[in-house]
Amino acid sequence: MSRSFTSTGSKLSAEPLSRLGKGVNLLLMTMQSYWCERALLPDGWADAVLIEVDVAGTITTVTSNMDAGDSHRIDGLVLPGMPNLHSHAFQRAAAGLTERRVSGAGADDSFWTWRQVMHGFATNLTPEDNQAIAAQLYVEMLKAGYTAVGEFHYLHLDPNGEPYADRAEMSHGITSAAAEAGIGLTHLPVLYSVGGYGGVEPNDGQRRYILEVEDFLNLVSGLISTHKDNPQVRIGIAPHSVRQVPAAHLAAALDGFTDLVPDGPIHIHAAEQVKDVDEHVTYSGARPVAWLLDNADVDGRWCLVHATHLDTGEVSGLARSGAVAGLCLTTEGNLGDGLFPFLDYLNAGGNWGVGSDSHVSVSPLEELRWLEYGQRLISRTRNIAASGTGGSTGARLFADALAGGAEALGRPIGAIATGKRADLVVLDSDHPQLFGRRGDTLIDALIFSGNVNPVRHVLCGGRWVIRSGRHGAEDQIFAAYRTAMSRLSAAYL
Ligand code: ZN
């Protein structure tokens, strides 16, 4: 059990206030100071760590081996919150509804049959459903230790394919849901231009996604100005895939976005299925990731989500580009996508992070566990991710996913360090899964020794959002989710 947990309150600086100007006094009076029994810092575990956080929720100092003084005391094990780099929030409401066989004799269910069901599910979602489902999901993420999410958002239009009176209606539902839950958000409006290669007309299931590039850039630009002063929100873009966005549309969107935000996050689905690769080769003569590397300015702003099917040149090219591979193991397993060439990519020095994508599971630990286990199963070896002899598999997985996730989401997150957002996840150090473990072995035990969630408290952007396993607004948020699900279940069950 966490032996003590004190609520937040104002803390005065030790600096005599009389020596400082009035504006500085007000700032210091709202700073928070936390003393952590044990915390995972960028260079390893440290004891008696004092973390000071400014009024905007950013860490200003981190010092170990300090007295608690009058700081808020946090007992237990304190980790940086994990970024979740890929989410389609509405799919949370369909998890479990796509596990019945739909193909007849002689045909196989696949990603493509799932996709048809998913398009159908999206057709009837109202703005209220969209927000209610996202808020419920984001509370679940916080409870699992995710403190930031990249929302790859493609439901822009109404069920008839017409714009809402406020063209950002559905995006506002996502940003409001993130604010309700208190999770950090990188909102990624999707550009989805056509139904398939060669400018195929969108089908009925795709009609809510389609925007002209100009309308898309207007949407993005409006969202950027709405959220420009909110450190919990970043706006990026997500050209859906090379299948749904022809080259000219992609180039125009990238140019327009780069003019708005030169360093903004750019996410794209890439090479999730073998068919994605084969069709792109037929259409353009090149594999999709190779084509992107050759034709777009792929760099550290980019996250290639899935990137499951890569040849040797694509592995080294993607690693060299500085982009992040967005790995979503539980969804990729659920959809039968295949296994990312993780070991080769690690050896090439590639960046990567994890996402819960379709939310068949909302657990960073399960994503990391399956990333390692998938490789063990196909290579019939162990400790794939460990860095050299004696290296910890769990510590490497956790550190890489923090760094890659932070890069992909384009926010100062992923570490307990000066200048980063105060996103802290507090684990119960007396939990049977963790008790008696120290150092990197704690992370190995966290990932590889059980399924019970040991997250006790979560601070996100300097604000306590989960206390003793509960979210302050979870009853209201679940009530709205229940209303949405009752309506949707009547249509789908
Ligand atoms: Zn996706």
Coordinates of C-alpha atoms and ligand atoms in Angstrom, one line a residue:
M1 CA 0.0 0.0 0.0
S2 CA 1.1 3.6 -0.5
R3 CA 1.6 4.5 3.1
S4 CA 0.8 8.1 2.8
F5 CA -0.8 10.3 0.1
T6 CA -1.5 13.9 0.7
S7 CA -3.8 16.1 -1.3
T8 CA -2.5 19.1 -3.3
G9 CA -2.3 22.5 -1.9
S10 CA -0.2 25.7 -2.4
K11 CA 3.4 25.7 -1.3
L12 CA 5.4 28.8 -0.6
S13 CA 8.9 29.0 -1.9
A14 CA 11.7 28.9 0.6
E15 CA 12.9 32.2 -0.9
P16 CA 11.9 35.2 1.2
L17 CA 9.0 36.7 -0.6
S18 CA 10.0 40.2 0.4
R19 CA 13.0 39.9 -1.9
L20 CA 10.8 39.2 -4.9
G21 CA 8.5 41.2 -7.1
K22 CA 4.7 40.8 -6.7
G23 CA 4.3 38.9 -10.0
V24 CA 7.0 36.4 -8.9
N25 CA 5.3 36.0 -5.5
L26 CA 2.1 35.0 -7.1
L27 CA 3.8 32.5 -9.3
L28 CA 5.7 30.9 -6.5
M29 CA 2.6 30.8 -4.3
T30 CA 1.0 28.5 -6.8
M31 CA 4.0 26.3 -7.5
Q32 CA 3.7 22.7 -6.2
S33 CA 6.5 20.7 -4.7
Y34 CA 6.4 16.9 -4.5
W35 CA 8.8 14.6 -2.6
C36 CA 9.0 11.1 -4.0
E37 CA 10.2 8.1 -2.0
R38 CA 11.6 6.6 -5.2
A39 CA 11.4 7.8 -8.7
L40 CA 12.6 6.7 -12.2
L41 CA 14.7 9.6 -13.6
P42 CA 16.3 9.6 -17.0
D43 CA 19.5 8.1 -15.7
G44 CA 17.9 5.5 -13.4
W45 CA 16.1 5.1 -10.1
A46 CA 16.7 7.8 -7.4
D47 CA 15.6 8.1 -3.8
A48 CA 14.1 11.0 -2.0
V49 CA 13.4 13.0 -5.1
L50 CA 12.1 16.6 -4.8
I51 CA 10.1 17.7 -7.9
E52 CA 9.0 21.3 -8.2
V53 CA 6.2 22.1 -10.7
D54 CA 5.1 25.5 -11.9
V55 CA 1.6 26.8 -12.2
A56 CA 1.3 25.6 -15.8
G57 CA 2.1 22.0 -14.8
T58 CA 5.8 22.0 -16.0
I59 CA 8.6 20.6 -13.9
T60 CA 11.1 23.3 -12.9
T61 CA 13.5 21.3 -10.8
V62 CA 14.3 17.7 -10.0
T63 CA 16.7 17.0 -7.1
S64 CA 17.4 13.6 -5.4
N65 CA 18.4 12.8 -1.9
M66 CA 16.4 15.7 -0.4
D67 CA 14.4 16.1 2.7
A68 CA 10.6 16.1 2.2
G69 CA 10.2 19.4 4.1
D70 CA 6.6 20.6 3.6
S71 CA 6.4 19.1 0.1
H72 CA 3.5 16.8 -0.8
R73 CA 4.9 13.4 0.1
I74 CA 4.4 10.6 -2.5
D75 CA 5.2 7.1 -1.2
G76 CA 5.6 4.2 -3.5
L77 CA 7.3 4.1 -6.9
V78 CA 7.0 7.1 -9.2
L79 CA 7.4 6.6 -13.0
P80 CA 7.0 9.0 -15.9
G81 CA 3.6 8.7 -17.5
M82 CA 3.6 6.7 -20.7
P83 CA 2.6 8.4 -24.0
N84 CA 0.0 6.5 -26.0
L85 CA 0.9 7.5 -29.5
H86 CA -2.1 6.0 -31.5
S87 CA -5.8 6.0 -30.6
H88 CA -9.1 5.9 -32.5
A89 CA -11.2 6.7 -29.5
F90 CA -14.6 5.7 -30.9
Q91 CA -13.3 2.1 -31.6
R92 CA -13.3 1.6 -27.8
A93 CA -17.0 1.2 -28.0
A94 CA -16.7 -1.5 -30.7
A95 CA -14.1 -3.6 -28.8
G96 CA -15.5 -7.1 -28.5
L97 CA -18.1 -6.6 -31.2
T98 CA -15.9 -7.9 -34.0
E99 CA -15.0 -11.3 -32.7
R100 CA -17.7 -13.3 -34.6
R101 CA -16.9 -14.8 -37.9
V102 CA -18.4 -12.9 -40.8
S103 CA -16.9 -14.6 -43.8
G104 CA -18.6 -17.6 -45.4
A105 CA -17.2 -21.0 -46.3
G106 CA -14.0 -20.7 -48.3
A107 CA -13.1 -17.2 -47.2
D108 CA -11.2 -15.9 -44.2
D109 CA -12.0 -13.1 -41.8
S110 CA -9.3 -10.5 -41.9
F111 CA -8.4 -6.9 -41.3
W112 CA -10.5 -6.1 -44.4
T113 CA -13.7 -7.7 -43.1
W114 CA -13.1 -6.0 -39.7
R115 CA -12.7 -2.7 -41.5
Q116 CA -16.1 -3.0 -43.1
V117 CA -17.7 -3.6 -39.7
M118 CA -15.8 -0.7 -38.2
H119 CA -16.9 1.7 -41.0
G120 CA -20.5 0.7 -40.3
F121 CA -20.1 1.3 -36.6
A122 CA -18.7 4.8 -37.2
T123 CA -21.6 5.7 -39.5
N124 CA -24.1 6.3 -36.7
L125 CA -22.0 7.9 -34.0
T126 CA -23.4 11.2 -32.8
P127 CA -21.2 14.1 -31.4
E128 CA -22.4 13.1 -27.9
D129 CA -21.4 9.5 -28.4
N130 CA -18.0 10.6 -29.7
Q131 CA -17.3 12.7 -26.6
A132 CA -18.7 10.2 -24.1
I133 CA -16.7 7.3 -25.5
A134 CA -13.5 9.3 -25.7
A135 CA -13.9 10.6 -22.1
Q136 CA -14.5 7.1 -20.8
L137 CA -11.5 5.8 -22.8
Y138 CA -9.2 8.6 -21.5
V139 CA -10.1 7.8 -17.9
E140 CA -9.2 4.2 -18.6
M141 CA -5.9 5.3 -20.1
L142 CA -5.0 7.4 -17.1
K143 CA -5.8 4.5 -14.7
A144 CA -3.5 2.3 -16.8
G145 CA -0.6 4.8 -16.6
Y146 CA -1.0 6.5 -20.0
T147 CA -0.8 10.3 -19.4
A148 CA -0.9 11.5 -23.0
V149 CA -2.6 10.3 -26.1
G150 CA -2.3 10.8 -29.9
E151 CA -5.9 10.9 -31.2
F152 CA -5.9 10.0 -34.9
H153 CA -9.3 11.5 -35.6
Y154 CA -11.2 10.9 -38.9
L155 CA -14.8 11.4 -38.0
H156 CA -15.3 14.9 -39.3
L157 CA -18.7 15.0 -41.0
D158 CA -22.2 14.2 -40.0
P159 CA -23.8 10.7 -40.8
N160 CA -24.9 12.1 -44.2
G161 CA -21.4 13.2 -45.1
E162 CA -22.3 16.9 -44.6
P163 CA -20.3 19.3 -42.5
Y164 CA -21.6 20.2 -39.0
A165 CA -22.5 23.8 -38.5
D166 CA -19.2 24.1 -36.6
R167 CA -16.9 22.2 -38.8
A168 CA -14.7 21.2 -35.8
E169 CA -17.7 19.8 -33.9
M170 CA -16.3 16.3 -33.7
S171 CA -12.7 17.5 -32.9
H172 CA -14.2 19.6 -30.1
G173 CA -15.7 16.4 -28.7
I174 CA -12.2 14.9 -28.5
T175 CA -10.5 18.0 -27.0
S176 CA -13.4 18.3 -24.5
A177 CA -13.1 14.6 -23.5
A178 CA -9.4 15.0 -22.9
A179 CA -10.0 18.0 -20.7
E180 CA -12.8 16.2 -18.8
A181 CA -10.4 13.3 -18.1
G182 CA -7.3 15.5 -17.6
I183 CA -5.1 13.6 -20.1
G184 CA -2.5 15.3 -22.3
L185 CA -3.7 15.3 -26.0
T186 CA -2.0 15.5 -29.4
H187 CA -5.0 15.9 -31.6
L188 CA -4.4 14.6 -35.1
P189 CA -7.2 15.5 -37.6
V190 CA -7.1 13.0 -40.4
L191 CA -6.9 13.8 -44.1
Y192 CA -8.8 11.1 -45.9
S193 CA -9.3 12.0 -49.6
V194 CA -10.4 9.0 -51.6
G195 CA -11.9 5.5 -51.2
G196 CA -8.7 3.8 -52.5
Y197 CA -5.9 3.8 -55.0
G198 CA -6.6 5.5 -58.3
G199 CA -9.0 8.0 -56.8
V200 CA -11.7 5.4 -56.1
E201 CA -15.0 7.0 -54.9
P202 CA -15.5 6.7 -51.1
N203 CA -18.1 4.2 -50.1
D204 CA -21.0 4.9 -47.6
G205 CA -18.9 3.8 -44.7
Q206 CA -16.1 6.3 -45.5
R207 CA -18.3 9.3 -46.2
R208 CA -17.9 10.9 -42.8
Y209 CA -14.1 11.1 -43.2
I210 CA -13.7 12.9 -46.5
L211 CA -12.3 16.5 -46.6
E212 CA -10.8 18.6 -49.3
V213 CA -7.3 19.6 -48.5
E214 CA -8.3 23.3 -48.1
D215 CA -11.1 22.4 -45.7
F216 CA -8.7 20.1 -43.8
L217 CA -6.1 22.9 -43.4
N218 CA -8.8 25.3 -42.3
L219 CA -9.9 22.8 -39.6
V220 CA -6.3 22.3 -38.5
S221 CA -5.5 26.0 -38.4
G222 CA -8.7 26.8 -36.4
L223 CA -7.8 24.1 -33.8
I224 CA -4.2 25.4 -33.5
S225 CA -5.5 28.9 -32.6
T226 CA -8.1 27.6 -30.2
H227 CA -5.6 25.6 -28.3
K228 CA -2.4 27.6 -28.7
D229 CA -2.2 28.6 -25.0
N230 CA -3.0 25.2 -23.6
P231 CA 0.1 23.2 -22.6
Q232 CA -2.0 20.0 -22.4
V233 CA -3.0 20.1 -26.1
R234 CA -0.9 19.9 -29.3
I235 CA -2.4 19.9 -32.8
G236 CA -0.8 17.8 -35.5
I237 CA -2.0 16.1 -38.7
A238 CA -2.6 12.6 -39.9
P239 CA -2.7 12.0 -43.6
H240 CA -4.6 8.6 -43.2
S241 CA -2.3 6.5 -45.4
V242 CA -0.9 6.4 -48.9
R243 CA -4.0 4.4 -49.9
Q244 CA -6.5 7.1 -48.9
V245 CA -4.4 10.2 -49.7
P246 CA -3.1 10.6 -53.3
A247 CA 0.4 12.0 -53.7
A248 CA -0.7 15.5 -54.7
H249 CA -3.1 15.8 -51.7
L250 CA -0.4 14.6 -49.4
A251 CA 2.1 17.1 -50.7
A252 CA -0.4 20.0 -50.4
A253 CA -1.4 19.0 -46.9
L254 CA 2.3 18.7 -45.8
D255 CA 3.2 22.1 -47.3
G256 CA 0.2 23.8 -45.7
F257 CA 0.8 22.3 -42.3
T258 CA 4.5 23.0 -42.3
D259 CA 3.7 26.6 -43.1
L260 CA 1.4 26.7 -40.0
V261 CA 3.7 24.7 -37.7
P262 CA 7.2 23.9 -38.9
D263 CA 7.8 21.3 -36.2
G264 CA 4.3 19.9 -35.8
P265 CA 3.6 16.1 -35.5
I266 CA 2.7 14.2 -38.6
H267 CA 1.2 10.7 -38.3
I268 CA 0.3 8.2 -41.0
H269 CA -0.7 4.6 -41.2
A270 CA 1.9 2.6 -43.1
A271 CA 2.3 -1.0 -44.3
E272 CA -0.1 -2.5 -41.7
Q273 CA -1.2 -5.3 -44.0
V274 CA 0.7 -7.3 -46.7
K275 CA -2.1 -6.2 -49.1
D276 CA -1.2 -2.5 -48.3
V277 CA 2.2 -3.2 -49.6
D278 CA 1.2 -5.3 -52.6
E279 CA -1.4 -2.8 -53.8
H280 CA 1.0 0.1 -53.5
V281 CA 3.6 -1.8 -55.5
T282 CA 1.0 -2.5 -58.2
Y283 CA -0.2 1.1 -58.1
S284 CA 3.1 3.0 -58.0
G285 CA 5.9 0.5 -58.4
A286 CA 7.2 1.1 -54.9
R287 CA 6.6 -0.3 -51.4
P288 CA 4.7 2.2 -49.3
V289 CA 7.3 3.0 -46.7
A290 CA 10.1 3.2 -49.3
W291 CA 7.8 5.5 -51.3
L292 CA 7.2 7.8 -48.3
L293 CA 10.9 7.9 -47.5
D294 CA 11.7 8.9 -51.1
N295 CA 8.8 11.3 -51.7
A296 CA 8.0 13.0 -48.4
D297 CA 10.4 14.8 -46.0
V298 CA 10.1 12.0 -43.4
D299 CA 12.0 13.1 -40.2
G300 CA 11.6 13.3 -36.5
R301 CA 8.2 15.0 -36.8
W302 CA 6.8 11.8 -38.3
C303 CA 5.2 8.8 -36.8
L304 CA 4.6 5.8 -39.1
V305 CA 1.9 3.9 -37.4
H306 CA 2.3 0.1 -37.6
A307 CA 5.0 0.0 -40.4
T308 CA 4.6 -3.8 -39.9
H309 CA 5.8 -5.0 -43.3
L310 CA 9.2 -3.6 -44.0
D311 CA 12.0 -4.9 -46.2
T312 CA 15.7 -4.5 -45.1
G313 CA 16.1 -1.2 -46.9
E314 CA 12.9 0.2 -45.3
V315 CA 14.0 -0.9 -41.9
S316 CA 17.3 1.0 -42.1
G317 CA 15.8 4.0 -44.0
L318 CA 13.0 4.4 -41.4
A319 CA 15.5 4.2 -38.6
R320 CA 17.8 6.7 -40.2
S321 CA 15.0 9.2 -40.9
G322 CA 14.5 9.8 -37.2
A323 CA 10.8 9.1 -37.5
V324 CA 9.0 7.0 -34.9
A325 CA 7.5 3.6 -35.6
G326 CA 4.1 3.5 -33.8
L327 CA 3.6 0.0 -32.6
C328 CA 0.2 -1.2 -31.5
L329 CA 0.8 -4.8 -30.6
T330 CA -2.6 -5.8 -29.1
T331 CA -4.5 -4.3 -32.1
E332 CA -2.1 -5.7 -34.6
G333 CA -2.5 -9.1 -33.0
N334 CA -6.3 -8.7 -32.9
L335 CA -6.4 -7.8 -36.6
G336 CA -3.9 -10.4 -37.8
D337 CA -1.5 -7.8 -39.2
G338 CA 1.8 -9.5 -38.7
L339 CA 4.9 -8.8 -36.6
F340 CA 7.1 -5.7 -37.0
P341 CA 10.8 -6.5 -37.5
F342 CA 11.6 -5.2 -34.1
L343 CA 15.1 -6.7 -33.5
D344 CA 16.4 -5.4 -36.9
Y345 CA 14.9 -2.0 -36.3
L346 CA 16.5 -1.8 -32.8
N347 CA 19.8 -2.8 -34.2
A348 CA 19.4 0.0 -36.8
G349 CA 18.9 2.5 -34.0
G350 CA 15.2 3.2 -34.8
N351 CA 12.8 5.2 -32.6
W352 CA 9.5 3.6 -31.6
G353 CA 6.6 4.0 -29.2
V354 CA 3.3 2.2 -28.4
G355 CA -0.3 2.9 -28.9
S356 CA -3.6 1.2 -28.0
D357 CA -5.1 2.0 -31.4
S358 CA -8.5 0.1 -31.4
H359 CA -8.5 -0.3 -27.6
V360 CA -9.0 -4.1 -27.5
S361 CA -6.6 -3.5 -24.6
V362 CA -5.7 -0.3 -22.7
S363 CA -2.5 -1.1 -21.0
P364 CA 1.0 0.1 -21.9
L365 CA 2.4 -3.0 -20.1
E366 CA 0.5 -5.4 -22.4
E367 CA 1.7 -3.5 -25.5
L368 CA 5.3 -3.8 -24.3
R369 CA 5.0 -7.4 -23.2
W370 CA 3.5 -8.5 -26.6
L371 CA 6.2 -6.5 -28.4
E372 CA 8.8 -8.7 -26.7
Y373 CA 6.8 -11.9 -26.7
G374 CA 6.0 -11.7 -30.5
Q375 CA 9.7 -11.6 -31.2
R376 CA 10.5 -14.4 -28.8
L377 CA 7.9 -16.6 -30.4
I378 CA 9.2 -16.1 -34.0
S379 CA 12.9 -16.2 -33.1
R380 CA 12.7 -18.8 -30.3
T381 CA 15.1 -16.7 -28.2
R382 CA 14.7 -14.5 -25.2
N383 CA 15.4 -11.0 -24.0
I384 CA 15.3 -9.5 -27.4
A385 CA 15.1 -5.8 -26.4
A386 CA 17.8 -6.0 -23.6
S387 CA 20.8 -3.8 -24.3
G388 CA 23.8 -6.2 -24.1
T389 CA 24.8 -8.7 -21.4
G390 CA 23.1 -8.0 -18.1
G391 CA 20.8 -5.5 -19.6
S392 CA 17.2 -5.4 -18.5
T393 CA 14.6 -6.1 -21.2
G394 CA 11.8 -4.2 -19.3
A395 CA 13.9 -1.1 -18.6
R396 CA 14.9 -0.9 -22.3
L397 CA 11.4 -1.3 -23.5
F398 CA 10.0 1.2 -21.1
A399 CA 12.7 3.8 -21.7
D400 CA 12.4 3.6 -25.5
A401 CA 8.6 3.7 -25.5
L402 CA 8.8 6.9 -23.3
A403 CA 11.2 8.6 -25.6
G404 CA 9.6 7.6 -28.8
G405 CA 6.1 8.3 -27.6
A406 CA 7.1 11.8 -26.5
E407 CA 8.8 12.5 -29.8
A408 CA 5.7 11.2 -31.8
L409 CA 3.3 13.4 -29.8
G410 CA 5.5 16.5 -30.1
R411 CA 5.0 17.5 -26.4
P412 CA 7.6 17.8 -23.6
I413 CA 6.7 14.6 -21.9
G414 CA 8.1 11.1 -21.3
A415 CA 10.6 11.9 -18.5
I416 CA 10.8 13.3 -15.0
A417 CA 13.1 16.2 -15.8
T418 CA 13.2 19.9 -15.9
G419 CA 11.1 21.4 -18.7
K420 CA 8.9 18.3 -19.0
R421 CA 5.2 18.2 -18.1
A422 CA 4.6 16.9 -14.6
D423 CA 3.1 13.5 -15.6
L424 CA 3.7 11.1 -12.8
V425 CA 2.4 7.6 -12.3
V426 CA 2.6 6.3 -8.7
L427 CA 2.8 2.5 -8.3
D428 CA 2.1 0.6 -5.1
S429 CA 5.5 -0.5 -3.9
D430 CA 3.9 -3.1 -1.6
H431 CA 2.0 -4.8 -4.5
P432 CA 2.9 -8.5 -4.5
Q433 CA 4.0 -8.2 -8.1
L434 CA 6.6 -5.5 -7.2
F435 CA 7.5 -6.1 -3.6
G436 CA 11.2 -6.9 -3.0
R437 CA 12.3 -5.8 -6.5
R438 CA 14.7 -3.0 -7.0
G439 CA 16.2 -1.0 -9.8
D440 CA 15.6 -2.2 -13.4
T441 CA 14.1 -5.4 -12.1
L442 CA 11.1 -3.4 -10.9
I443 CA 10.3 -2.6 -14.6
D444 CA 10.9 -6.2 -15.6
A445 CA 8.5 -7.3 -12.8
L446 CA 6.0 -4.7 -13.8
I447 CA 5.9 -5.8 -17.5
F448 CA 6.5 -9.5 -17.2
S449 CA 5.0 -10.8 -13.9
G450 CA 1.3 -10.2 -13.9
N451 CA -1.9 -8.6 -15.1
V452 CA -3.0 -6.7 -12.0
N453 CA -2.7 -3.0 -12.5
P454 CA -0.5 -1.6 -9.7
V455 CA -1.1 2.1 -10.6
R456 CA -2.4 3.9 -7.5
H457 CA -2.2 7.6 -8.3
V458 CA -1.6 9.7 -11.5
L459 CA -0.6 13.3 -11.8
C460 CA -1.0 14.7 -15.2
G461 CA 0.2 18.2 -16.2
G462 CA 0.6 19.0 -12.5
R463 CA -2.9 18.0 -11.6
W464 CA -4.0 14.8 -9.7
V465 CA -6.3 12.9 -12.0
I466 CA -6.3 9.5 -10.4
R467 CA -6.2 9.1 -6.6
S468 CA -6.2 5.6 -5.0
G469 CA -7.3 4.1 -8.3
R470 CA -10.2 6.4 -9.0
H471 CA -10.9 9.4 -11.2
G472 CA -12.7 12.3 -9.6
A473 CA -15.3 12.5 -12.4
E474 CA -15.5 8.8 -13.3
D475 CA -19.1 8.3 -12.2
Q476 CA -20.4 11.1 -14.4
I477 CA -18.2 10.1 -17.3
F478 CA -19.3 6.5 -17.1
A479 CA -23.0 7.6 -17.0
A480 CA -22.6 9.4 -20.3
Y481 CA -20.7 6.4 -21.7
R482 CA -23.5 4.1 -20.6
T483 CA -26.1 6.3 -22.4
A484 CA -24.1 6.2 -25.6
M485 CA -23.5 2.4 -25.3
S486 CA -27.1 1.7 -24.7
R487 CA -28.1 3.4 -27.9
L488 CA -25.3 1.9 -29.9
S489 CA -25.8 -1.6 -28.5
A490 CA -29.4 -1.5 -29.5
A491 CA -28.2 -0.9 -33.1
Y492 CA -25.4 -3.5 -33.1
L493 CA -26.2 -6.4 -30.7
Ligands
ZN1 ZN -5.0 3.4 -36.6

